[in-house]
Coordinates of C-alpha atoms in Angstrom, one line a residue:
Chain A
M6 CA -6.6 -74.7 -40.3
H7 CA -4.4 -73.8 -37.2
T8 CA -7.5 -75.6 -35.2
L9 CA -6.5 -78.5 -36.7
Q10 CA -3.0 -78.2 -36.7
T11 CA -3.2 -78.2 -33.0
F12 CA -5.4 -80.8 -32.7
S13 CA -3.0 -83.3 -34.7
A14 CA -0.4 -82.1 -32.4
T15 CA -2.0 -82.9 -29.4
R16 CA -3.2 -86.2 -31.2
G17 CA 0.3 -86.8 -32.4
R18 CA 1.7 -86.2 -28.2
G19 CA -0.8 -89.0 -27.9
A20 CA 0.5 -91.4 -30.2
T21 CA 4.5 -91.1 -29.1
L22 CA 3.5 -91.7 -25.8
I23 CA 1.7 -94.7 -26.3
L24 CA 4.6 -95.6 -28.5
V25 CA 6.9 -95.0 -25.5
L26 CA 4.7 -97.0 -23.3
L27 CA 4.3 -100.2 -25.4
I28 CA 8.2 -100.1 -26.0
L29 CA 8.7 -99.6 -22.4
L30 CA 5.9 -102.4 -21.9
G31 CA 7.9 -104.9 -23.8
F32 CA 10.6 -104.3 -22.0
C33 CA 9.5 -104.8 -18.6
F34 CA 7.4 -107.8 -19.7
C35 CA 10.8 -109.9 -21.4
L36 CA 12.9 -108.6 -17.9
S37 CA 10.1 -110.2 -15.6
L38 CA 10.2 -113.6 -17.5
C39 CA 14.1 -113.4 -17.4
L40 CA 14.9 -112.4 -14.0
G41 CA 14.4 -114.2 -10.7
S42 CA 15.9 -116.7 -8.5
T43 CA 16.8 -118.1 -11.5
P44 CA 18.2 -115.9 -13.7
L45 CA 17.6 -116.6 -17.7
G46 CA 19.5 -115.0 -20.9
A47 CA 17.7 -113.2 -23.7
R48 CA 18.6 -116.0 -25.9
T49 CA 17.3 -119.0 -23.6
L50 CA 13.7 -116.3 -23.4
L51 CA 14.1 -116.0 -27.6
A52 CA 14.5 -119.7 -27.9
I53 CA 11.1 -120.3 -25.7
I54 CA 9.0 -117.8 -27.3
T55 CA 10.0 -119.1 -30.6
G56 CA 8.9 -122.2 -29.5
K57 CA 12.7 -123.9 -30.0
D58 CA 12.8 -124.7 -26.5
T59 CA 9.6 -126.7 -25.0
S60 CA 11.4 -129.1 -22.8
S61 CA 13.9 -127.4 -20.3
Q62 CA 13.6 -126.1 -17.2
A63 CA 13.8 -122.4 -18.2
Y64 CA 11.1 -123.3 -20.3
R65 CA 9.3 -124.9 -17.0
I66 CA 9.8 -121.6 -15.1
V67 CA 8.8 -119.5 -17.8
R68 CA 5.7 -121.0 -18.7
Y69 CA 4.6 -122.5 -15.5
V70 CA 5.8 -120.1 -13.1
R71 CA 6.7 -116.2 -14.4
L72 CA 4.4 -116.3 -17.6
T73 CA 1.2 -116.5 -15.1
R74 CA 2.7 -114.0 -12.5
T75 CA 3.6 -111.3 -15.2
L76 CA 0.1 -111.9 -17.0
A77 CA -1.5 -111.6 -14.1
S78 CA 0.6 -108.5 -13.2
L79 CA 0.2 -106.7 -16.5
L80 CA -3.7 -107.3 -16.8
S81 CA -4.1 -106.2 -13.1
G82 CA -2.4 -102.8 -13.7
M83 CA -4.0 -102.0 -16.6
A84 CA -7.5 -102.9 -14.8
L85 CA -6.3 -100.6 -11.7
A86 CA -5.5 -97.9 -13.9
L87 CA -8.4 -97.8 -16.0
S88 CA -10.8 -98.4 -13.2
G89 CA -9.2 -95.5 -11.5
S90 CA -9.1 -92.9 -14.2
L91 CA -12.7 -94.1 -15.1
L92 CA -13.9 -93.4 -11.6
Q93 CA -11.8 -90.1 -11.2
K94 CA -13.7 -89.0 -14.7
S95 CA -16.9 -89.7 -13.7
L96 CA -17.3 -88.7 -10.3
H97 CA -14.7 -85.4 -11.1
N98 CA -13.3 -86.6 -8.0
P99 CA -9.3 -86.6 -8.4
L100 CA -8.9 -89.2 -4.9
A101 CA -11.5 -91.4 -6.2
G102 CA -10.2 -95.5 -6.6
P103 CA -12.4 -98.4 -6.1
S104 CA -12.7 -98.2 -2.5
I105 CA -15.2 -94.9 -3.3
I106 CA -17.6 -97.2 -4.8
G107 CA -17.8 -99.8 -2.1
V108 CA -15.5 -102.4 -4.0
N109 CA -12.8 -102.8 -1.2
A110 CA -15.7 -103.3 1.8
G111 CA -18.0 -105.5 -0.2
S112 CA -14.9 -107.5 -1.9
G113 CA -13.5 -107.6 2.2
L114 CA -16.5 -108.6 3.5
L115 CA -17.5 -111.6 1.4
T116 CA -14.3 -112.9 1.5
L117 CA -14.2 -112.5 5.4
L118 CA -17.8 -114.7 5.2
A119 CA -16.5 -117.5 3.0
A120 CA -13.5 -117.7 4.5
A121 CA -15.7 -117.9 8.3
F122 CA -18.6 -120.3 6.7
F123 CA -16.8 -122.3 4.2
P124 CA -12.9 -122.5 5.1
R125 CA -12.6 -125.9 3.2
M126 CA -13.6 -124.3 -0.2
L127 CA -10.9 -121.8 -1.1
A128 CA -11.7 -121.3 -4.5
L129 CA -15.0 -119.4 -3.2
G130 CA -13.1 -117.1 -2.1
A131 CA -12.1 -115.4 -5.2
F132 CA -15.7 -115.2 -6.3
A133 CA -17.1 -114.0 -3.0
S134 CA -14.6 -111.6 -3.3
F135 CA -16.0 -110.9 -6.8
L136 CA -19.6 -110.9 -6.4
G137 CA -19.0 -108.8 -3.4
A138 CA -17.4 -105.6 -5.3
L139 CA -20.4 -106.1 -7.8
M140 CA -22.9 -106.1 -5.0
A141 CA -21.7 -103.2 -3.2
T142 CA -20.6 -101.0 -6.1
L143 CA -25.0 -101.9 -7.2
L144 CA -25.9 -101.2 -3.8
V145 CA -24.1 -97.3 -3.7
Y146 CA -25.5 -96.9 -7.4
A147 CA -29.2 -97.7 -6.2
L148 CA -28.9 -95.8 -3.1
A149 CA -27.4 -92.8 -5.2
R150 CA -29.9 -93.1 -7.5
R151 CA -33.1 -91.8 -5.3
S152 CA -31.3 -88.8 -5.1
G153 CA -30.3 -88.3 -8.6
S154 CA -27.2 -89.9 -9.5
T155 CA -25.2 -87.4 -9.2
R156 CA -21.4 -87.5 -8.3
L157 CA -22.1 -86.2 -5.0
T158 CA -24.9 -88.8 -4.0
I159 CA -22.6 -91.5 -5.2
I160 CA -19.5 -90.1 -3.5
L161 CA -21.9 -90.2 -0.3
A162 CA -23.8 -93.1 -0.5
G163 CA -20.2 -95.0 -1.3
V164 CA -19.0 -93.8 2.1
A165 CA -21.9 -94.9 3.9
V166 CA -22.3 -98.3 2.4
S167 CA -18.6 -98.9 2.9
S168 CA -18.7 -97.7 6.5
L169 CA -21.4 -100.2 7.0
L170 CA -19.9 -102.9 5.5
G171 CA -16.6 -102.4 7.3
S172 CA -18.4 -102.9 10.3
C173 CA -20.1 -106.0 9.9
T174 CA -16.6 -107.2 8.6
D175 CA -15.3 -105.8 12.2
A176 CA -18.7 -107.6 13.5
L177 CA -17.7 -110.7 12.3
L178 CA -13.6 -110.8 13.0
T179 CA -15.0 -110.4 16.8
L180 CA -17.4 -113.4 16.7
R181 CA -14.4 -115.5 14.6
P182 CA -11.1 -114.6 15.0
E183 CA -9.6 -117.1 13.5
T184 CA -11.0 -115.3 10.0
Q185 CA -8.0 -112.9 10.5
L186 CA -5.1 -115.0 8.6
G187 CA -7.5 -114.7 5.8
R188 CA -7.9 -111.7 5.8
I189 CA -4.0 -110.2 5.9
D190 CA -3.7 -112.4 2.2
F191 CA -6.7 -110.7 1.3
L192 CA -5.6 -107.1 2.3
I193 CA -1.8 -107.4 1.4
G194 CA -2.5 -108.4 -2.0
S195 CA 0.4 -110.2 -4.5
F196 CA 0.8 -111.6 -7.7
A197 CA 2.6 -114.5 -6.4
H198 CA 0.0 -117.1 -5.6
V199 CA -1.7 -116.4 -8.9
T200 CA -2.7 -119.8 -10.5
F201 CA -3.2 -120.1 -14.3
S202 CA -6.6 -121.2 -13.6
Q203 CA -7.6 -117.7 -11.9
L204 CA -6.3 -116.4 -14.8
Q205 CA -7.8 -117.6 -17.2
L206 CA -11.1 -117.1 -15.1
A207 CA -10.1 -113.2 -14.8
A208 CA -8.2 -112.1 -18.8
P209 CA -11.9 -112.0 -20.5
L210 CA -13.5 -110.4 -18.1
I211 CA -10.6 -108.1 -18.1
L212 CA -9.9 -107.6 -21.8
L213 CA -13.8 -106.9 -21.7
G214 CA -14.0 -104.8 -19.5
I215 CA -10.9 -102.7 -21.1
T216 CA -12.3 -102.6 -24.5
C217 CA -16.1 -101.7 -23.2
S218 CA -14.1 -98.7 -21.1
L219 CA -11.8 -97.5 -24.5
F220 CA -15.1 -96.5 -25.9
L221 CA -16.1 -94.1 -23.1
G222 CA -13.5 -91.6 -23.9
K223 CA -14.7 -89.2 -25.5
P224 CA -18.9 -89.4 -23.6
L225 CA -16.5 -89.1 -20.2
A226 CA -14.4 -86.2 -21.3
I227 CA -17.8 -84.4 -22.0
L228 CA -19.0 -85.1 -18.5
S229 CA -15.7 -83.6 -16.9
L230 CA -17.5 -80.4 -17.8
G231 CA -20.2 -80.7 -15.2
D232 CA -24.0 -82.7 -15.6
E233 CA -25.6 -79.7 -16.8
V234 CA -22.9 -78.8 -19.3
A235 CA -22.9 -82.5 -20.7
R236 CA -26.4 -82.9 -20.8
S237 CA -26.8 -80.0 -23.3
L238 CA -24.1 -81.0 -24.9
G239 CA -26.8 -84.1 -25.9
L240 CA -24.6 -86.6 -23.2
D241 CA -27.0 -89.4 -21.6
V242 CA -25.4 -88.4 -17.9
R243 CA -26.9 -90.6 -16.1
R244 CA -26.1 -93.6 -18.4
T245 CA -23.1 -92.9 -19.0
R246 CA -21.9 -92.6 -15.3
F247 CA -23.6 -96.1 -14.5
L248 CA -21.8 -97.5 -17.3
S249 CA -18.4 -96.0 -15.9
L250 CA -19.1 -97.2 -12.6
M251 CA -20.3 -101.1 -13.8
L252 CA -16.9 -101.3 -16.1
S253 CA -14.8 -99.7 -13.0
A254 CA -16.4 -102.2 -10.6
L255 CA -16.2 -105.3 -13.0
L256 CA -12.3 -104.1 -13.8
S257 CA -11.5 -103.8 -9.8
A258 CA -13.6 -106.6 -8.5
T259 CA -11.9 -109.1 -11.1
V260 CA -8.3 -107.6 -9.8
V261 CA -9.5 -108.1 -6.0
S262 CA -10.6 -111.6 -6.6
M263 CA -7.3 -112.7 -8.3
C264 CA -4.6 -111.3 -6.3
G265 CA -6.2 -109.2 -3.5
L266 CA -6.1 -105.5 -2.7
V267 CA -3.6 -104.0 -4.8
G268 CA -3.6 -100.3 -3.8
F269 CA -2.0 -96.9 -5.4
V270 CA -2.5 -97.9 -9.2
G271 CA -5.8 -96.8 -9.5
L272 CA -5.1 -93.0 -7.8
V273 CA -1.8 -92.7 -8.9
V274 CA -1.3 -93.7 -12.4
P275 CA -4.1 -91.4 -14.3
H276 CA -2.9 -88.4 -12.3
M277 CA 0.8 -89.0 -13.9
V278 CA -0.6 -89.5 -17.5
R279 CA -2.7 -86.1 -17.2
F280 CA 0.8 -85.0 -16.4
L281 CA 2.4 -86.2 -19.4
I282 CA -0.5 -85.6 -22.1
G283 CA -3.2 -83.9 -20.4
E284 CA -6.8 -85.6 -20.3
E285 CA -8.4 -84.1 -23.2
S286 CA -6.2 -86.5 -25.4
P287 CA -8.4 -89.0 -27.0
L288 CA -5.5 -91.4 -26.1
Y289 CA -6.0 -91.0 -22.4
L290 CA -7.9 -93.9 -21.2
L291 CA -5.3 -96.1 -23.3
S292 CA -2.4 -94.6 -22.1
C293 CA -3.6 -95.0 -18.5
T294 CA -4.1 -98.7 -19.1
L295 CA -0.6 -99.0 -20.4
G296 CA 1.0 -96.9 -17.9
G297 CA -1.0 -98.9 -15.3
A298 CA 0.9 -102.3 -16.7
I299 CA 4.0 -100.5 -16.5
M300 CA 3.7 -99.8 -13.3
T301 CA 2.8 -103.0 -11.6
V302 CA 4.9 -105.4 -13.9
G303 CA 8.1 -103.1 -12.9
C304 CA 6.9 -102.9 -9.3
D305 CA 6.2 -106.6 -9.1
L306 CA 9.9 -107.3 -10.7
V307 CA 11.3 -104.4 -7.9
A308 CA 9.1 -107.1 -5.5
R309 CA 11.2 -110.1 -6.5
M310 CA 14.4 -108.8 -7.0
L311 CA 15.1 -106.5 -4.3
F312 CA 15.6 -109.0 -1.5
S313 CA 15.7 -112.4 -3.6
P314 CA 15.3 -114.9 -2.5
Y315 CA 13.0 -113.5 -0.5
E316 CA 9.8 -111.3 -1.5
L317 CA 8.3 -108.2 -0.6
P318 CA 4.1 -107.9 -1.3
T319 CA 3.8 -106.0 -4.9
G320 CA 1.9 -103.7 -2.9
V321 CA 4.7 -102.5 -0.4
V322 CA 6.7 -101.6 -3.9
L323 CA 4.0 -99.8 -5.6
S324 CA 3.6 -97.6 -2.6
F325 CA 7.1 -97.0 -2.0
L326 CA 7.9 -96.2 -5.7
G327 CA 4.9 -94.7 -7.4
S328 CA 4.7 -92.4 -4.1
P329 CA 7.7 -90.0 -4.6
F330 CA 7.6 -90.6 -8.4
F331 CA 4.2 -89.2 -7.9
L332 CA 5.6 -86.1 -5.6
L333 CA 8.3 -85.3 -8.3
L334 CA 5.6 -85.2 -10.9
L335 CA 3.4 -82.8 -9.2
F336 CA 6.0 -80.1 -7.8
T337 CA 7.3 -80.2 -11.9
R338 CA 4.3 -79.6 -12.9
K339 CA 3.9 -76.7 -10.2
R340 CA 6.8 -75.1 -11.5
R341 CA 6.1 -75.8 -15.1
T342 CA 2.7 -73.9 -14.5
A343 CA 4.2 -70.9 -12.6
N344 CA 6.6 -70.2 -15.2
A345 CA 3.9 -70.5 -18.0
Chain B
M20 CA -40.1 -72.4 -33.4
L21 CA -39.7 -73.5 -30.1
E22 CA -43.3 -73.1 -28.1
L23 CA -44.1 -73.6 -24.2
N24 CA -47.4 -74.1 -23.8
G25 CA -49.3 -74.2 -20.2
L26 CA -45.7 -74.4 -18.7
D27 CA -45.3 -75.4 -15.2
V28 CA -41.8 -75.4 -14.3
G29 CA -39.9 -76.2 -10.5
Y30 CA -37.6 -78.8 -8.6
R31 CA -39.2 -81.8 -7.4
G32 CA -43.0 -80.6 -7.3
Q33 CA -42.4 -77.2 -5.7
R34 CA -43.7 -74.9 -9.0
V35 CA -41.6 -72.3 -9.8
L36 CA -43.5 -70.8 -12.4
H37 CA -47.2 -71.7 -13.5
N38 CA -48.7 -71.4 -16.5
V39 CA -46.0 -70.1 -18.7
N40 CA -46.9 -69.9 -22.9
L41 CA -44.1 -68.5 -24.9
T42 CA -42.9 -68.8 -28.3
F43 CA -39.3 -68.4 -29.8
R44 CA -38.8 -67.8 -33.3
R45 CA -35.8 -68.1 -35.8
G46 CA -34.4 -64.5 -36.2
E47 CA -35.9 -62.6 -32.9
I48 CA -33.9 -62.2 -30.0
T49 CA -35.9 -63.0 -26.8
T50 CA -34.8 -61.7 -23.5
I51 CA -36.3 -63.0 -20.2
I52 CA -36.2 -60.2 -17.3
G53 CA -37.3 -60.8 -13.4
K54 CA -36.1 -60.4 -10.0
N55 CA -33.5 -62.7 -8.5
G56 CA -35.1 -66.1 -7.6
S57 CA -38.5 -64.9 -9.9
G58 CA -37.7 -68.4 -11.9
K59 CA -35.4 -67.6 -15.1
S60 CA -33.0 -69.9 -14.9
T61 CA -35.3 -72.9 -14.0
L62 CA -37.4 -71.4 -17.3
L63 CA -34.5 -71.6 -18.8
K64 CA -33.3 -75.0 -18.3
T65 CA -37.0 -76.5 -18.5
T66 CA -36.5 -74.8 -22.5
C67 CA -33.3 -76.7 -23.1
K68 CA -34.4 -79.9 -21.8
L69 CA -32.2 -80.0 -18.5
L70 CA -35.6 -80.2 -16.5
K71 CA -38.5 -81.8 -16.8
P72 CA -41.7 -79.6 -16.9
L73 CA -44.0 -80.1 -13.8
A74 CA -47.2 -79.3 -16.0
G75 CA -47.8 -78.5 -19.9
R76 CA -45.4 -78.6 -23.1
V77 CA -42.5 -77.7 -24.8
S78 CA -42.5 -78.3 -28.8
L79 CA -39.8 -77.7 -31.2
E80 CA -40.6 -77.4 -34.9
G81 CA -44.0 -79.1 -34.1
E82 CA -42.6 -82.1 -32.0
D83 CA -43.0 -82.4 -28.7
Q84 CA -39.8 -82.1 -26.3
R85 CA -40.3 -85.5 -24.7
E86 CA -40.0 -87.1 -28.4
Y87 CA -36.2 -85.7 -28.9
G88 CA -33.5 -88.1 -27.5
Q89 CA -31.1 -85.7 -25.5
R90 CA -28.7 -86.1 -28.4
R91 CA -31.1 -84.9 -31.4
W92 CA -31.9 -82.0 -29.0
A93 CA -28.4 -80.8 -28.5
Q94 CA -28.2 -80.8 -32.6
K95 CA -31.0 -78.0 -32.4
L96 CA -30.8 -76.1 -29.5
S97 CA -27.4 -74.9 -27.6
Y98 CA -27.3 -73.6 -24.3
L99 CA -24.9 -71.2 -22.2
S100 CA -24.9 -72.5 -18.6
Q101 CA -24.1 -70.7 -15.8
S102 CA -21.8 -73.4 -14.2
R103 CA -18.1 -73.6 -15.2
S104 CA -15.9 -76.8 -14.8
E105 CA -12.9 -76.9 -12.7
S106 CA -11.3 -79.3 -15.6
Q107 CA -7.9 -78.5 -17.1
I108 CA -8.6 -78.6 -20.2
T109 CA -7.6 -76.6 -23.1
V110 CA -9.9 -73.6 -24.7
R111 CA -9.5 -75.1 -28.0
A112 CA -10.6 -78.8 -26.5
L113 CA -13.7 -76.9 -24.6
V114 CA -15.1 -75.6 -28.3
M115 CA -14.4 -78.9 -29.8
H116 CA -17.0 -80.5 -27.1
G117 CA -19.9 -78.0 -29.0
R118 CA -19.3 -80.5 -32.1
Y119 CA -20.2 -83.5 -29.7
P120 CA -24.0 -84.0 -30.5
H121 CA -23.1 -83.9 -34.2
L122 CA -20.3 -86.5 -34.3
G123 CA -20.7 -89.7 -35.2
F124 CA -20.3 -93.3 -33.9
S125 CA -16.7 -93.3 -34.1
R126 CA -17.0 -89.8 -32.1
S127 CA -14.1 -88.4 -34.1
A128 CA -14.2 -85.1 -35.8
G129 CA -13.6 -83.9 -39.6
P130 CA -12.6 -81.0 -41.4
Q131 CA -16.3 -79.1 -41.2
D132 CA -15.7 -79.7 -37.6
Y133 CA -12.2 -78.0 -37.2
Q134 CA -13.9 -75.3 -39.5
I135 CA -17.0 -74.8 -37.1
V136 CA -14.6 -74.3 -34.2
E137 CA -12.5 -72.1 -35.8
K138 CA -15.4 -69.6 -37.0
A139 CA -16.5 -70.2 -32.8
L140 CA -12.9 -68.7 -31.8
K141 CA -12.8 -66.3 -34.3
Q142 CA -16.3 -65.0 -33.4
L143 CA -15.6 -64.4 -29.6
G144 CA -12.2 -63.3 -30.2
I145 CA -10.1 -65.8 -28.3
E146 CA -8.5 -67.6 -31.2
Q147 CA -5.1 -66.5 -29.0
L148 CA -6.1 -68.5 -25.8
Q149 CA -7.1 -71.5 -27.3
D150 CA -4.0 -73.2 -26.0
K151 CA -4.4 -71.7 -22.8
S152 CA -6.0 -74.1 -20.1
L153 CA -9.0 -73.2 -18.4
S154 CA -7.3 -72.7 -15.0
Q155 CA -5.1 -70.3 -16.7
I156 CA -7.5 -67.5 -18.4
S157 CA -9.8 -65.0 -16.8
G158 CA -13.3 -65.5 -15.4
G159 CA -14.1 -63.4 -18.4
E160 CA -12.3 -65.1 -20.9
R161 CA -13.8 -68.4 -19.5
Q162 CA -17.1 -66.8 -20.1
K163 CA -16.2 -66.5 -23.9
A164 CA -14.4 -69.9 -24.2
Y165 CA -18.1 -71.4 -22.9
L166 CA -19.7 -69.1 -25.5
A167 CA -17.3 -70.3 -28.2
M168 CA -18.6 -73.9 -27.2
A169 CA -22.1 -73.1 -27.4
L170 CA -21.3 -71.3 -31.1
A171 CA -19.6 -74.3 -32.0
Q172 CA -22.8 -76.4 -31.4
D173 CA -24.0 -74.8 -34.6
T174 CA -27.7 -74.8 -33.7
P175 CA -30.6 -73.0 -34.9
Y176 CA -31.9 -72.0 -31.4
I177 CA -29.4 -70.7 -28.3
A178 CA -30.3 -70.4 -25.0
L179 CA -28.1 -68.0 -22.9
D180 CA -27.9 -67.9 -19.1
E181 CA -26.6 -64.5 -18.0
P182 CA -24.1 -64.4 -20.9
A183 CA -22.7 -61.1 -20.0
T184 CA -22.3 -61.7 -16.5
S185 CA -18.3 -61.4 -15.4
L186 CA -17.6 -59.2 -18.4
D187 CA -16.0 -55.4 -18.0
L188 CA -18.2 -53.2 -19.8
S189 CA -16.5 -53.4 -23.6
V190 CA -16.7 -57.4 -23.4
Q191 CA -20.5 -57.0 -22.3
R192 CA -21.1 -54.1 -25.3
E193 CA -19.4 -56.6 -27.9
M194 CA -21.5 -59.8 -26.2
L195 CA -24.5 -57.5 -26.9
K196 CA -23.2 -57.0 -30.6
L197 CA -22.7 -60.9 -31.1
L198 CA -26.2 -61.5 -29.9
L199 CA -27.3 -59.4 -33.1
Q200 CA -25.2 -60.8 -35.4
L201 CA -26.5 -64.2 -34.5
K202 CA -30.6 -62.9 -34.8
Q203 CA -29.2 -62.1 -38.4
E204 CA -27.9 -65.2 -38.6
G205 CA -31.5 -66.2 -38.6
K206 CA -30.8 -67.6 -35.3
A207 CA -33.3 -67.8 -32.4
V208 CA -32.0 -66.1 -29.4
I209 CA -33.2 -66.8 -26.0
A210 CA -31.3 -65.3 -23.2
V211 CA -31.9 -64.8 -19.3
M212 CA -30.0 -60.9 -18.6
H213 CA -29.9 -59.3 -15.6
D214 CA -28.5 -55.9 -17.3
L215 CA -32.1 -54.3 -17.7
S216 CA -30.6 -51.7 -20.8
G217 CA -28.9 -54.1 -22.5
A218 CA -31.6 -56.5 -22.3
L219 CA -33.9 -54.0 -23.9
E220 CA -31.8 -52.5 -26.0
I221 CA -31.5 -55.8 -28.2
S222 CA -34.8 -57.7 -27.8
D223 CA -37.2 -57.9 -30.2
Q224 CA -39.5 -59.9 -27.2
V225 CA -39.5 -59.3 -23.7
C226 CA -40.6 -61.9 -20.9
L227 CA -40.9 -60.2 -17.5
L228 CA -41.5 -62.8 -14.8
D229 CA -42.6 -61.9 -11.3
R230 CA -44.3 -63.6 -8.4
G231 CA -44.5 -66.8 -9.7
K232 CA -45.8 -66.0 -13.4
V233 CA -45.5 -64.2 -16.2
A234 CA -46.3 -61.0 -15.5
S235 CA -45.7 -59.4 -19.2
Y236 CA -44.7 -60.8 -22.4
G237 CA -44.7 -59.5 -25.8
P238 CA -42.7 -56.6 -28.1
T239 CA -39.8 -54.8 -25.9
R240 CA -41.8 -51.2 -26.7
Q241 CA -45.3 -52.5 -25.7
I242 CA -43.6 -53.8 -22.5
V243 CA -41.7 -50.6 -21.6
S244 CA -44.4 -48.2 -22.7
S245 CA -46.9 -50.7 -20.0
G246 CA -45.0 -49.6 -17.3
V247 CA -44.9 -52.7 -15.9
I248 CA -41.0 -53.2 -15.6
E249 CA -41.2 -49.8 -13.3
E250 CA -43.6 -51.5 -11.2
V251 CA -42.0 -55.1 -10.6
F252 CA -38.5 -53.4 -10.3
S253 CA -39.9 -50.2 -8.2
V254 CA -37.6 -48.2 -11.0
S255 CA -38.2 -45.1 -13.3
C256 CA -37.3 -46.0 -17.0
M257 CA -36.4 -43.2 -19.6
E258 CA -36.5 -44.0 -23.5
I259 CA -33.5 -42.1 -25.3
Q260 CA -32.8 -42.3 -29.0
R261 CA -29.1 -42.7 -30.1
E262 CA -28.3 -43.0 -33.7
G263 CA -32.3 -44.1 -34.4
N264 CA -31.9 -46.6 -32.0
P265 CA -33.7 -46.5 -28.2
L266 CA -31.7 -46.8 -25.5
Y267 CA -33.4 -46.9 -22.0
L268 CA -32.0 -45.6 -18.6
F269 CA -33.2 -46.5 -15.1
S270 CA -33.1 -44.4 -12.0

């Protein structure tokens, strides 16, 4: 049974990667809790984790500052990487990211509207951002559906809706220039200001999105063969694509509403995982989820430590470290293919 | 038995073929021939539930096509499309996708699925390619890989849209032999073909399309002797016997 053996080998490779990713994630998570303007030792952290220390200053730092921030970056990384891989697979577009289905434009416009008309209601911004992202995605899908919900019509509808919403944002900024300040915060995106109550709202949505998305692995693999072939294999193409878009929008909208536009993760992590284990692995989506978490937790740590006590926005570090790593993988892959 | 009754097919209300009545039986090869643009692929796609009929009915074993869900339909009929993915997956993974309609809720394959995949790879003679990515193999090999996927679907009816396209002459002959083998296994083979000689050589039934309708449909010899092929394609046809089998030459 050569076929069975080779399939087992592929699965084994995926399982090894999952194990490595889990160890790496655990390491980054602990480092993120330990390092900062007040460094903590491994023993102190162990005492806090095991419940032996519940009153010291170190405990309060971990419990009220670093844990929230670390969990926010971990969940955001998971959600963004998964969101990107769902989009790339369902739209057969290696450059697909949340912006392609109108998430960023919708979220940006409603955040700005909330800031312009209800400047005192700060909590409204996050809700408006979430609502804008989901509404824009639904609008993109509704428009694309009139022409058959193909990957091309979705991408074209996404470009048109993003452009329309973007022009509305520009018009609003011209009329109400004082809202520019809120927009900058939103555009930079950071885990530094995430509160525990924000995390409490976002975490269930992200975990729900991740759980549902992981069931889409096989249907998305079939969909990547093209609509016609997928339908001939018994896949409900329209439903699979709709579910992927909605889950992708839910995941990225939740992150955007929590910490602004954190870019790059959704685009790069799926490619990195593809280079490492290939996209045919049944553990591809799970690997993307863990890979995204490592990337954001690691980069957030670097953002905090590089010029401590000053901080860089995490998005800057994500692009700065992620781009060369991505290019390195690209060239390594090219060399490997040429040698094959 | 797969039946088309009074079928009108086309795209977005634009009718390509009108009033098509055909029957595909198990253990028979039916080839659909016609000039470019005559609606061969459109008819095949409608038969395979990839396009909705504009009018008329498709029924499989007495049950209307509309009663079948996409998945149950795919358990009965496999389809070799002309479109090819740019995916980086391996040949083995592609052929394994053929088992998708038969997988349960967990979507995990069992030992029987692996056996069927292995058999399909062997039938097409591509076991040695199974670890290669689709982007690393030639067009002809890719065609074989896709056909292996359709075979792994293990359905009683198999529809092929130009199965011999982009294959060299020796592989084209292998392909024709394979279709005969599938017929002997009791499958109903429906193939759209451009190679008239090959089509007539292996067919039990021929359906000739011309100017938006079925110009002729029936047993191969009857269609050849009626002269309708010569009329539609503006060629002359000669039948010769080789080892007791008819061969058709066109000039």
